[in-house]
XYZ file of C-alpha atoms in Angstrom:
669
model
C -25.645 15.681 -25.251
C -28.380 17.371 -27.282
C -27.714 14.976 -30.138
C -28.078 12.008 -28.044
C -31.301 13.187 -26.716
C -32.745 13.915 -30.171
C -31.824 10.436 -31.392
C -33.272 8.856 -28.340
C -36.617 10.770 -28.977
C -36.494 9.442 -32.538
C -35.727 5.806 -31.469
C -38.817 6.052 -29.028
C -40.988 7.130 -31.823
C -39.853 5.135 -34.818
C -37.970 2.427 -33.085
C -40.461 0.706 -31.223
C -41.646 -2.939 -31.989
C -45.526 -2.314 -31.587
C -46.133 -2.343 -35.364
C -44.136 -5.576 -35.833
C -46.148 -7.197 -33.071
C -49.452 -6.174 -34.869
C -48.071 -7.664 -38.221
C -47.000 -10.804 -36.666
C -50.344 -11.285 -34.837
C -52.112 -10.746 -38.250
C -49.940 -13.734 -39.618
C -50.674 -15.957 -36.680
C -54.482 -15.104 -37.379
C -54.281 -15.991 -40.877
C -52.480 -19.417 -40.141
C -54.970 -20.477 -37.382
C -57.845 -19.525 -39.786
C -56.383 -21.682 -42.609
C -55.858 -24.509 -40.094
C -59.320 -24.419 -38.955
C -60.603 -24.428 -42.518
C -58.551 -27.517 -43.389
C -59.571 -29.359 -40.376
C -63.250 -28.863 -41.252
C -62.816 -29.892 -44.974
C -59.481 -31.794 -45.692
C -60.259 -31.638 -49.437
C -60.006 -27.856 -49.445
C -56.342 -27.914 -48.195
C -54.668 -27.063 -51.668
C -56.989 -24.183 -52.396
C -56.641 -22.790 -48.838
C -52.773 -22.841 -48.887
C -52.797 -21.318 -52.266
C -54.928 -18.388 -51.054
C -52.764 -18.134 -48.014
C -49.514 -17.560 -49.798
C -49.735 -13.973 -50.847
C -51.211 -12.595 -47.434
C -48.399 -14.567 -45.490
C -45.642 -13.209 -47.958
C -47.013 -9.684 -47.534
C -47.201 -10.071 -43.786
C -43.518 -10.948 -43.442
C -42.382 -8.331 -45.569
C -44.290 -5.833 -43.392
C -42.352 -7.361 -40.277
C -39.003 -6.826 -41.997
C -39.739 -3.407 -42.958
C -40.655 -2.616 -39.341
C -37.507 -4.204 -37.787
C -35.379 -2.232 -40.658
C -36.779 0.954 -39.055
C -35.989 -0.081 -35.547
C -32.439 -1.193 -36.548
C -31.879 2.214 -38.340
C -33.022 4.122 -35.337
C -30.901 2.081 -33.060
C -27.900 2.463 -35.192
C -28.306 6.308 -35.205
C -28.687 6.469 -31.557
C -25.525 4.317 -30.949
C -23.540 6.469 -33.335
C -24.504 9.642 -31.427
C -23.886 7.913 -28.209
C -20.325 6.969 -29.201
C -19.714 10.435 -30.490
C -20.946 12.062 -27.101
C -18.578 9.487 -25.231
C -15.531 10.339 -27.266
C -16.152 14.138 -26.978
C -16.225 13.753 -23.003
C -13.511 11.261 -22.789
C -11.338 11.895 -25.597
C -8.136 9.462 -25.655
C -9.362 7.980 -22.338
C -12.154 6.267 -24.277
C -9.693 4.642 -26.779
C -7.717 3.346 -23.812
C -10.519 1.833 -21.979
C -11.912 0.174 -25.268
C -8.541 -1.355 -25.965
C -8.388 -2.818 -22.462
C -11.923 -4.042 -22.623
C -11.296 -5.702 -26.050
C -8.751 -7.941 -24.327
C -11.348 -9.782 -22.400
C -14.774 -9.259 -23.572
C -15.189 -12.768 -24.754
C -13.892 -14.309 -21.379
C -15.879 -14.863 -18.284
C -15.450 -12.463 -15.467
C -13.448 -13.538 -12.431
C -15.235 -14.697 -9.353
C -16.217 -12.134 -6.612
C -14.754 -14.216 -3.868
C -12.182 -11.524 -3.027
C -14.728 -8.650 -3.812
C -13.335 -5.692 -1.602
C -15.894 -3.212 -3.112
C -19.403 -4.543 -2.326
C -18.819 -3.625 1.389
C -17.917 -0.046 0.523
C -20.893 1.645 -1.013
C -20.208 4.955 0.402
C -16.688 5.216 -0.936
C -18.086 3.950 -4.288
C -20.679 6.667 -4.361
C -18.316 9.456 -3.407
C -15.805 8.306 -5.979
C -18.526 8.377 -8.646
C -19.882 11.888 -7.836
C -16.485 13.192 -7.432
C -15.612 12.007 -10.805
C -18.614 13.812 -12.459
C -17.596 17.006 -10.605
C -14.040 16.706 -11.767
C -15.001 16.151 -15.257
C -17.304 19.218 -15.193
C -20.554 17.249 -15.345
C -22.204 19.302 -12.754
C -25.781 18.441 -13.588
C -25.076 14.629 -13.839
C -23.284 15.008 -10.404
C -26.237 16.837 -8.891
C -28.823 14.040 -10.261
C -26.364 11.240 -9.104
C -25.926 12.914 -5.520
C -29.733 13.332 -5.135
C -30.404 9.663 -6.072
C -27.987 8.367 -3.824
C -29.195 10.353 -0.826
C -32.964 9.441 -1.654
C -32.048 5.825 -2.038
C -30.203 5.783 1.286
C -27.605 3.462 -0.186
C -23.964 4.435 0.790
C -24.876 7.897 1.624
C -24.178 7.889 5.408
C -20.851 9.270 6.452
C -19.432 9.251 2.959
C -19.134 13.120 2.852
C -21.745 13.568 0.123
C -23.113 16.508 1.596
C -19.598 18.224 1.077
C -19.794 17.366 -2.430
C -23.204 19.061 -2.771
C -22.011 22.599 -1.434
C -21.947 25.286 -3.990
C -18.327 26.232 -2.917
C -16.863 22.940 -3.980
C -18.831 23.006 -7.219
C -17.922 26.640 -7.835
C -14.064 25.677 -7.475
C -14.279 23.005 -10.304
C -16.473 25.562 -12.521
C -13.665 28.082 -12.060
C -11.058 25.510 -12.906
C -12.936 24.607 -16.180
C -13.404 28.292 -17.080
C -9.660 29.049 -16.640
C -8.936 26.043 -18.855
C -11.130 27.069 -21.479
C -9.561 30.388 -21.789
C -6.245 29.058 -21.531
C -6.488 26.207 -24.074
C -9.136 27.572 -26.640
C -8.607 31.369 -26.342
C -4.924 31.352 -25.550
C -5.798 33.767 -22.742
C -3.517 33.373 -19.747
C -4.794 36.312 -17.486
C -7.502 34.163 -15.468
C -4.811 31.782 -14.741
C -2.088 34.279 -13.896
C -4.740 35.819 -11.469
C -5.537 32.515 -9.760
C -1.835 31.925 -9.330
C -1.264 35.246 -7.789
C -4.105 34.788 -5.422
C -2.650 31.296 -4.535
C 1.131 32.282 -4.626
C 1.851 31.560 -0.951
C 0.342 28.002 -1.316
C 1.862 27.192 -4.455
C 5.353 28.334 -3.313
C 4.948 26.216 -0.265
C 4.560 23.361 -2.449
C 7.530 24.222 -4.471
C 5.486 24.744 -7.630
C 6.818 26.964 -10.489
C 3.124 27.420 -12.101
C 3.131 31.210 -11.338
C 6.589 31.884 -12.996
C 5.741 29.548 -15.955
C 2.465 31.363 -16.668
C 4.283 34.639 -16.390
C 7.104 33.376 -18.745
C 4.514 32.078 -21.382
C 2.745 35.690 -21.142
C 6.099 37.254 -21.781
C 6.829 35.074 -24.847
C 3.190 35.670 -26.154
C 3.586 39.475 -26.074
C 7.078 39.101 -27.473
C 5.940 37.459 -30.600
C 3.082 39.913 -31.058
C 0.113 38.639 -29.007
C -2.987 41.041 -28.441
C -5.548 41.479 -25.721
C -7.635 38.262 -25.771
C -10.906 40.210 -25.597
C -10.090 42.011 -28.773
C -11.462 45.390 -27.538
C -8.124 46.947 -26.347
C -5.228 46.106 -28.510
C -1.897 45.896 -26.665
C 1.376 47.164 -28.065
C 2.885 44.197 -29.616
C 6.561 43.214 -29.537
C 9.645 43.267 -27.493
C 8.614 46.686 -25.819
C 5.393 45.358 -24.479
C 7.200 42.354 -23.413
C 9.924 44.204 -21.684
C 7.434 46.460 -19.912
C 5.476 43.266 -18.711
C 8.770 41.692 -17.307
C 9.610 44.827 -15.384
C 6.227 44.962 -13.613
C 5.064 41.317 -13.326
C 8.421 39.137 -13.298
C 10.849 41.278 -11.163
C 9.729 39.516 -8.161
C 10.887 36.317 -9.480
C 14.486 37.500 -9.681
C 15.822 35.729 -6.579
C 14.619 32.243 -7.613
C 14.588 32.251 -11.459
C 17.431 34.568 -12.088
C 18.986 32.363 -14.884
C 15.681 31.951 -16.635
C 14.952 35.826 -16.581
C 18.417 36.410 -17.930
C 17.585 34.140 -20.958
C 14.332 36.098 -21.486
C 16.077 39.440 -21.317
C 19.144 38.201 -23.739
C 16.425 37.357 -26.265
C 15.486 40.865 -26.831
C 18.863 41.548 -28.463
C 17.978 38.795 -31.098
C 14.436 39.973 -31.893
C 14.965 40.300 -35.635
C 16.456 36.926 -36.183
C 15.025 35.120 -33.042
C 15.005 31.528 -34.836
C 18.531 31.617 -35.204
C 19.457 32.710 -31.815
C 20.629 30.922 -28.939
C 17.262 31.377 -27.223
C 15.174 29.899 -29.987
C 14.258 26.771 -28.003
C 12.542 29.180 -25.335
C 10.259 30.272 -28.089
C 9.158 27.104 -29.326
C 5.631 26.965 -27.652
C 3.705 24.331 -29.714
C 3.322 22.055 -26.546
C 3.754 24.914 -23.846
C 0.156 25.743 -23.589
C -1.154 22.158 -23.290
C 1.806 21.391 -20.823
C 0.872 24.373 -18.793
C -2.789 23.509 -18.802
C -1.763 20.042 -17.260
C 0.205 21.872 -14.814
C -2.484 24.068 -13.856
C -4.975 21.260 -13.413
C -2.459 19.467 -11.292
C -1.650 22.253 -9.037
C -5.458 23.407 -8.759
C -6.419 19.836 -7.669
C -3.493 19.750 -5.289
C -4.699 22.873 -3.422
C -8.119 21.249 -3.135
C -6.281 18.004 -1.601
C -7.138 16.086 -4.717
C -5.106 14.142 -7.297
C -4.706 15.582 -10.822
C -6.496 12.475 -12.356
C -9.794 11.154 -11.453
C -9.286 8.245 -8.948
C -12.033 6.513 -10.518
C -10.910 6.577 -13.787
C -7.394 5.556 -12.880
C -8.654 2.530 -10.797
C -11.063 1.369 -13.511
C -8.405 1.668 -16.163
C -5.787 -0.141 -14.168
C -8.347 -2.813 -13.284
C -9.156 -3.220 -17.044
C -5.503 -3.554 -17.968
C -4.934 -6.261 -15.199
C -7.949 -8.122 -15.746
C -6.677 -10.435 -18.565
C -3.527 -11.368 -16.511
C -5.794 -12.168 -13.612
C -8.155 -14.046 -15.579
C -5.200 -16.200 -16.744
C -3.938 -16.617 -13.337
C -7.368 -17.775 -12.253
C -7.169 -20.370 -14.965
C -3.866 -21.709 -13.996
C -4.742 -21.809 -10.348
C -7.816 -23.854 -11.059
C -5.952 -26.330 -13.218
C -3.397 -26.589 -10.539
C -5.883 -26.686 -7.548
C -4.066 -23.991 -5.741
C -5.348 -20.920 -3.705
C -4.619 -17.057 -3.755
C -3.776 -16.745 -0.082
C -2.896 -12.982 -0.098
C -6.237 -11.288 -0.934
C -4.765 -7.678 -0.050
C -1.988 -7.785 -2.795
C -1.788 -9.171 -6.247
C -0.039 -12.520 -6.419
C 1.799 -11.467 -9.529
C 3.180 -8.362 -11.033
C 0.874 -6.451 -13.393
C 2.665 -4.068 -15.824
C 1.103 -0.716 -16.069
C 1.842 2.365 -18.085
C 4.487 4.708 -16.815
C 1.836 7.218 -15.888
C 0.307 4.857 -13.374
C 3.442 4.694 -11.287
C 2.810 7.122 -8.473
C 5.142 6.121 -5.800
C 8.006 3.854 -5.128
C 7.681 0.529 -3.166
C 10.070 -1.018 -0.864
C 10.772 -4.788 -0.573
C 12.423 -5.655 2.613
C 15.890 -7.404 1.652
C 15.515 -9.688 4.594
C 11.883 -10.975 4.508
C 11.344 -10.409 0.779
C 7.979 -8.803 1.481
C 6.584 -5.464 0.452
C 6.349 -3.090 3.247
C 2.995 -1.429 4.270
C 1.547 1.279 6.349
C 1.258 -1.361 9.211
C 4.737 -2.726 8.536
C 6.809 0.455 7.208
C 10.479 0.346 6.220
C 13.034 1.525 9.060
C 16.602 2.689 8.570
C 18.943 0.762 10.790
C 22.043 2.504 12.331
C 24.310 1.149 9.633
C 22.234 2.980 7.153
C 20.636 -0.180 5.437
C 16.883 -0.439 5.326
C 14.390 -3.242 6.341
C 10.887 -3.939 7.265
C 9.948 -3.043 10.747
C 8.071 -6.168 11.232
C 10.395 -8.804 9.491
C 10.389 -12.188 11.351
C 12.914 -12.343 13.923
C 15.991 -14.400 14.104
C 17.010 -14.640 17.699
C 19.842 -16.292 19.265
C 20.682 -16.666 22.888
C 24.382 -16.100 23.951
C 24.998 -17.671 27.367
C 28.238 -19.834 26.754
C 30.862 -17.089 26.196
C 33.839 -19.554 26.542
C 34.074 -23.217 25.476
C 35.493 -25.953 27.471
C 38.870 -25.299 26.327
C 38.585 -21.756 27.725
C 38.559 -20.236 24.225
C 36.310 -17.218 23.761
C 33.059 -17.719 21.591
C 33.053 -14.672 19.348
C 29.738 -13.421 17.915
C 31.313 -11.088 15.393
C 31.041 -13.963 12.679
C 27.276 -13.409 12.704
C 28.215 -10.120 10.744
C 31.619 -10.682 9.135
C 30.891 -14.154 7.883
C 27.314 -13.240 6.352
C 27.395 -14.383 2.790
C 24.383 -12.409 1.426
C 22.447 -10.785 4.328
C 23.041 -10.631 8.171
C 20.864 -13.653 9.446
C 20.368 -12.537 12.882
C 18.040 -9.598 13.974
C 18.413 -9.933 17.900
C 21.019 -11.398 20.229
C 20.248 -12.200 23.886
C 23.244 -12.110 26.295
C 22.762 -14.148 29.239
C 22.447 -14.987 31.981
C 21.979 -12.072 34.418
C 21.466 -13.155 38.073
C 20.581 -11.021 41.084
C 22.092 -12.678 43.973
C 21.379 -12.713 47.783
C 23.091 -9.355 48.410
C 21.539 -6.306 46.778
C 23.789 -4.992 44.042
C 25.740 -8.264 43.632
C 24.905 -9.061 39.991
C 26.702 -11.743 38.068
C 26.693 -12.527 34.255
C 26.667 -16.395 34.373
C 29.147 -16.928 37.409
C 31.268 -13.714 37.201
C 30.579 -9.879 37.466
C 29.629 -8.248 34.199
C 32.846 -5.864 34.527
C 35.442 -8.619 34.907
C 38.230 -8.508 32.355
C 37.139 -11.669 30.445
C 33.972 -10.002 29.552
C 35.532 -6.888 28.150
C 35.759 -8.451 24.462
C 32.061 -9.314 24.806
C 30.907 -5.916 25.553
C 33.232 -4.500 22.687
C 31.425 -7.042 20.109
C 27.895 -5.982 21.575
C 28.711 -2.610 20.415
C 29.734 -3.730 16.826
C 26.597 -5.825 16.472
C 24.438 -2.923 17.621
C 26.439 -0.629 15.019
C 24.868 -2.550 12.283
C 21.467 -2.852 13.549
C 21.432 -5.659 15.558
C 19.260 -5.570 18.856
C 21.121 -6.739 21.793
C 19.323 -7.547 24.934
C 20.239 -8.977 28.354
C 18.700 -12.118 29.655
C 17.346 -11.929 33.357
C 16.772 -15.313 35.242
C 16.707 -18.648 33.489
C 17.277 -22.010 35.107
C 19.117 -20.393 38.158
C 16.268 -19.423 40.539
C 16.109 -16.465 42.942
C 16.452 -13.206 40.651
C 12.577 -12.895 40.303
C 11.785 -13.885 43.983
C 13.974 -10.797 45.102
C 12.226 -8.558 42.584
C 8.711 -9.832 43.874
C 9.134 -8.673 47.516
C 8.119 -5.273 49.244
C 8.685 -1.853 47.497
C 11.867 -1.400 49.554
C 13.241 -4.864 48.590
C 12.343 -4.296 44.785
C 14.244 -0.918 44.772
C 17.322 -2.356 46.411
C 17.571 -5.306 43.920
C 16.167 -3.085 40.785
C 18.276 -0.113 40.843
C 21.582 -2.052 40.534
C 20.194 -3.962 37.577
C 18.823 -0.689 36.006
C 22.333 0.568 36.213
C 23.806 -2.195 34.774
C 21.569 -2.009 31.742
C 22.528 1.676 31.319
C 26.196 0.784 31.607
C 26.308 -1.861 28.909
C 23.548 -0.070 26.708
C 21.299 -3.117 26.339
C 18.463 -2.451 23.868
C 16.106 -4.567 26.076
C 15.714 -7.188 28.770
C 14.384 -10.815 28.362
C 12.578 -11.832 31.274
C 13.152 -15.573 31.532
C 10.793 -16.322 34.732
C 11.425 -19.966 35.577
C 10.157 -19.599 39.182
C 7.024 -18.445 40.877
C 6.200 -14.874 40.632
C 3.225 -12.813 41.272
C 1.286 -11.019 38.541
C 1.508 -7.735 40.427
C 5.394 -8.348 40.587
C 6.000 -8.769 37.047
C 3.623 -5.918 36.120
C 5.746 -3.529 38.544
C 8.775 -4.786 36.856
C 7.570 -4.154 33.289
C 6.211 -0.851 34.163
C 9.472 0.361 35.969
C 11.594 -0.542 33.046
C 9.425 1.248 30.608
C 9.403 4.305 32.783
C 13.096 4.297 33.099
C 14.081 3.190 29.501
C 11.183 4.535 27.468
C 8.856 2.968 24.741
C 11.680 1.895 22.491
C 13.254 -0.456 25.050
C 12.488 -4.025 24.165
C 10.858 -6.155 26.971
C 10.529 -9.715 25.832
C 9.617 -12.832 27.807
C 10.521 -16.492 27.620
C 7.560 -18.781 28.620
C 7.256 -22.421 27.783
C 4.753 -23.291 25.040
C 2.273 -24.813 27.648
C 2.090 -21.414 29.372
C 0.446 -19.902 26.347
C -2.003 -22.754 25.996
C -3.278 -22.329 29.533
C -1.501 -25.335 30.812
C 0.977 -25.754 33.745
C 4.138 -23.878 33.472
C 7.194 -22.494 35.450
C 6.304 -18.726 36.099
C 3.514 -18.637 38.380
C 1.386 -15.864 36.854
C -0.999 -16.179 34.052
C 0.488 -15.048 30.691
C -2.823 -14.414 29.042
C -3.946 -12.155 31.881
C -0.445 -10.318 31.621
C -0.997 -10.036 27.809
C -4.455 -8.385 28.431
C -2.976 -6.028 31.099
C 0.416 -5.252 29.718
C 0.486 -6.545 26.010
C 1.465 -3.063 24.610
C 4.625 -3.095 26.639
C 5.810 -6.548 25.683
C 7.568 -6.999 22.402
C 7.073 -10.687 21.934
C 7.253 -14.071 23.610
C 10.312 -16.271 23.061
C 8.338 -19.570 23.575
C 10.052 -22.600 24.433
C 8.869 -25.736 22.240
C 11.376 -28.033 23.685
C 12.293 -30.063 26.835
C 8.761 -31.588 26.842
C 6.997 -28.105 27.255
C 6.028 -28.139 23.584
C 6.540 -29.637 20.174
C 7.032 -27.656 16.795
C 7.007 -30.720 14.536
C 3.622 -31.771 14.947
C 1.941 -28.618 13.997
C -0.463 -28.791 16.930
C 0.983 -26.587 19.602
C 1.703 -23.534 17.556
C -1.988 -23.528 15.973
C -3.200 -24.189 19.619
C -1.670 -21.081 20.822
C -3.018 -18.902 18.097
C -6.445 -20.477 18.676
C -6.539 -18.921 22.119
C -6.289 -15.360 20.658
C -2.385 -14.891 20.580
C -1.237 -12.907 17.580
C 1.245 -14.738 15.391
C 3.727 -11.663 15.228
C 4.053 -11.989 19.032
C 5.072 -15.555 19.316
C 8.643 -16.460 18.482
C 9.232 -20.101 18.196
C 11.787 -21.269 20.459
C 13.944 -24.321 19.401
C 17.147 -26.027 20.388
C 20.237 -25.498 18.128
C 22.009 -28.486 19.101
C 21.060 -32.072 20.306
C 23.220 -31.497 23.560
C 21.276 -28.532 24.559
C 18.285 -30.439 25.575
C 15.393 -32.711 24.661
C 13.390 -32.127 21.360
C 16.135 -30.749 19.060
C 14.817 -30.646 15.485
C 17.189 -31.382 12.493
C 18.098 -28.476 10.406
C 16.447 -29.611 7.050
C 13.253 -30.539 8.878
C 13.343 -27.214 10.762
C 13.636 -25.331 7.487
C 10.676 -27.312 6.077
C 8.613 -26.317 9.295
C 9.461 -22.693 9.097
C 8.581 -22.636 5.358
C 5.024 -24.053 6.232
C 4.598 -21.687 9.068
C 5.524 -18.507 7.260
C 3.306 -19.461 4.315
C 0.373 -20.300 6.490
C 0.789 -17.297 9.062
C 2.158 -14.292 6.905
C 2.887 -12.413 10.236
C 4.699 -15.322 11.530
C 6.963 -13.821 14.530
C 10.155 -15.613 13.901
C 12.505 -18.169 15.458
C 14.770 -18.101 18.547
C 17.578 -20.474 19.155
C 19.121 -21.811 22.292
C 21.775 -21.233 22.000
C 24.525 -19.704 19.823
C 27.340 -21.828 20.943
C 28.003 -24.796 18.643
C 24.665 -24.349 16.680
C 24.122 -27.097 13.990
C 24.942 -27.656 11.377
C 28.147 -25.603 11.652
C 28.836 -26.692 14.968
C 31.648 -25.209 17.472
C 33.740 -24.137 14.214
C 30.797 -22.213 12.351
C 28.018 -21.655 14.998
C 26.856 -18.546 12.861
C 25.527 -20.615 10.050
C 22.416 -21.484 11.946
C 21.073 -17.705 11.872
C 21.725 -17.301 8.163
C 20.190 -20.486 7.201
C 17.012 -19.575 9.367
C 16.979 -16.296 7.682
C 17.032 -17.922 4.199
C 14.282 -20.268 5.221
C 12.020 -17.421 6.269
C 12.703 -15.186 3.426
C 12.073 -17.935 0.805
C 15.702 -18.282 -0.619
């Protein structure tokens, strides 16, 4: 940096333009005087211009000479600055320069999706941390002082912690150890640090302490001397052996094989290069590799990454910028928009050193998982995103008109690429007049004709499909009986609870199509959560009008219920059919969201066959609608079909096809 300051001082003295300005002004004065002379006596024009020629020529030469001095001083300053830049950044400077070269003549992309301007505190902290990590302590101190004095982004960003002497001393110690290690081949400071932090390093599974000791053994073995030069050590194998006995013996349990190899090398001391252990003593890269390992472990114990995050982010951005510029141009030409500002719309190839962790793309939704939507492992061992769009089927018709059982196993066994369905709802459960008299449709749940159903339910649950029971529906009375006094509630609820436990339902779908009080539905939800825990799925099946503030079937206000118990309700299987809503016009669904409902909680309910009611939507049209909804609302909740039996287009012969078609539409296949 001294050379840069010297050249800057010379530039300020000899590289200014004041002399050039004086010479230019003299030239202007000569021209003005000549102009006035000719204006007074036009006949003197030739003589005046002849006299003017030499002074103007000399004046222009003086101006050029002045500019040469400025150009020379500026060139020397630029060279000194480049030399200082490369000495500080080394190979990093070349990488950045190459990346910048790719787009130096291109306009910068718009800042429409600028995610940094609103985060000055984090930017200031990253810059200050970068200077500290690079050992530029005086620069870091000046920057921290200026950031605090200006009051821009200094509040709550942790700048005070960066000002602490303890923090700076840590990095000063790191650079001292690295200097001794890389420049003086002195391992002792690094070994001492590793001993002091042995427990923390071992907890991380680090082998740094052993590798330092191993390299010290090799250095002594080949005849190393004390780094200070004041007290020569006995060189050779005897010194290395003594060192191993005293300093490496405690590594015996963990590094037995490595220690045996070091000991075996003693027998080949005269002819080490032709021994089986020669590769151990090839230490050309060992010092640099160990320095990098030390830096990584040192920073890790401070809770930091080995590389500067500011450098990594800047370099990765520079590499990605040409691709993004090209994308922006294409999008302008095609008049399209980038609808996902929180992730790049295309893959940007980065060097392997910039691959820090793996990513997981859900095989169902084809979306990359995030902290808000993490991957989860299903009971079958497969993985999927937790918040993938739901593909739900109601299953109420268990036997067709000919008395043949309608199996749900093909939802799993006939799936061509991926299991289409995510949730199955078995209905309908009815609480009859007499407490404890529960029927599944028209029969008790435990009748012989239902045994195959319960066996298939277990199979579906085994591959990760959630199976819930459906309570209520068009047959009235169940919720009226649960809406009475506490005594009456217990009389009807306890048998229902026992049935849920007996058949191991994952949840209960509350299809309230009769008047029920808000207190009554809250009591039922609270009791289900208390008895079955937070993982028990409570869903509801309102008509679309109910979520728009219009007339509906349930009695209570769903918006008030969501405010009071929304955290306990998984989602709403919303009926967009039978004149209660329309999914084709694209007005009912947006109208629901405009009232504050979250898209991930609204599962669009449709009919799977024209005979199931009014408002059936043909399969191809439904696919088009789902594609638009998923693109418009990335957290779209999914689709629920009423019902599984003879779903189109497969009909009674292949009803499982509906779920797979819906899954493909939502995953963009």
